[in-house]
């Protein structure tokens, strides 16, 4: 798994590539938590993630709690249908705004 970070205006974009499992989830968590600042706006590009285990779901829960506690916003972009189904079945999907289009996601976070 790899995480590339870039900024577009005042939105931090984390482009995640590869599977999120027990061995890679700590790396993702470190990257995500490092990007959270008070009032931050994060866009997680998940378009290159094919698999996410329960360890990945835990990272999503930590992300949600941290971003909520810091008055920030987080949007998931490019989440595949199988990952959407998993997150919906576990209740995690209700914590995040989704976007199929990167530009629409950026526009949503800029509002």
Coordinates of C-alpha atoms in Angstrom, one line a residue, residues 12-103:
X12 CA -5.4 17.8 1.5
X13 CA -5.7 14.9 -0.9
X14 CA -4.5 11.5 0.2
X15 CA -4.2 9.1 -2.8
X16 CA -4.3 5.5 -1.4
X17 CA -3.1 2.7 -3.6
X18 CA -3.2 -1.0 -2.8
X19 CA -4.9 -3.2 -0.3
X20 CA -5.7 -2.0 3.2
X21 CA -5.1 -4.9 5.6
X22 CA -3.6 -5.7 8.9
X23 CA 0.0 -5.0 7.7
X24 CA -0.8 -1.8 5.8
X25 CA -3.5 -0.2 8.0
X26 CA -1.0 1.2 10.5
X27 CA 0.8 3.0 7.7
X28 CA -2.5 4.5 6.4
X29 CA -3.5 5.5 9.9
X30 CA -0.2 7.3 10.5
X31 CA -0.5 9.2 7.2
X32 CA -4.2 10.1 7.8
X33 CA -3.8 11.2 11.4
X34 CA -0.7 13.3 10.4
X35 CA -2.9 15.2 7.9
X36 CA -5.6 16.1 10.4
X37 CA -5.5 19.7 11.7
X38 CA -8.2 21.8 13.3
X39 CA -10.7 22.7 10.5
X40 CA -8.9 20.6 7.9
X41 CA -10.5 19.3 4.7
X42 CA -9.4 15.8 3.6
X43 CA -10.2 14.0 0.4
X44 CA -9.3 10.3 0.4
X45 CA -8.8 9.1 -3.1
X46 CA -9.7 5.4 -2.7
X47 CA -10.0 4.7 -6.5
X48 CA -6.9 2.4 -6.4
X49 CA -8.0 0.4 -3.4
X50 CA -9.5 -3.0 -4.2
X51 CA -9.6 -4.6 -0.7
X52 CA -10.1 -3.3 2.8
X53 CA -10.1 -5.6 5.8
X54 CA -11.5 -5.0 9.2
X55 CA -8.2 -3.3 10.1
X56 CA -8.9 -0.7 7.3
X57 CA -12.4 -0.2 8.7
X58 CA -10.8 0.6 12.1
X59 CA -8.7 3.2 10.4
X60 CA -11.8 4.7 8.9
X61 CA -13.4 4.8 12.3
X62 CA -10.3 6.5 13.9
X63 CA -10.3 9.0 11.0
X64 CA -14.0 9.8 11.5
X65 CA -13.5 10.4 15.2
X66 CA -10.4 12.5 14.8
X67 CA -11.8 14.6 12.0
X68 CA -15.1 15.2 13.9
X69 CA -13.2 16.2 17.0
X70 CA -11.2 18.7 15.1
X71 CA -14.1 20.4 13.3
X72 CA -12.8 19.1 10.0
X73 CA -14.4 17.5 6.9
X74 CA -13.6 14.3 5.1
X75 CA -14.8 13.0 1.8
X76 CA -14.1 9.6 0.1
X77 CA -13.6 9.6 -3.6
X78 CA -13.6 6.6 -6.0
X79 CA -14.8 4.0 -3.5
X80 CA -15.5 0.8 -5.4
X81 CA -18.9 -0.8 -5.2
X82 CA -17.6 -3.8 -3.1
X83 CA -16.0 -1.4 -0.6
X84 CA -19.2 0.7 -0.5
X85 CA -21.2 -2.4 0.2
X86 CA -18.9 -3.4 3.0
X87 CA -18.9 0.0 4.6
X88 CA -22.7 0.2 4.2
X89 CA -23.3 -3.2 5.8
X90 CA -21.1 -2.2 8.8
X91 CA -22.6 1.3 9.2
X92 CA -19.4 3.1 8.3
X93 CA -20.7 4.7 5.2
X94 CA -23.0 7.0 7.1
X95 CA -19.9 8.7 8.6
X96 CA -18.5 9.9 5.2
X97 CA -19.6 11.9 2.2
X98 CA -18.8 10.1 -1.1
X99 CA -18.0 11.4 -4.5
X100 CA -17.5 9.5 -7.8
X101 CA -15.7 12.5 -9.3
X102 CA -12.6 14.1 -8.0
X103 CA -13.5 17.7 -9.0

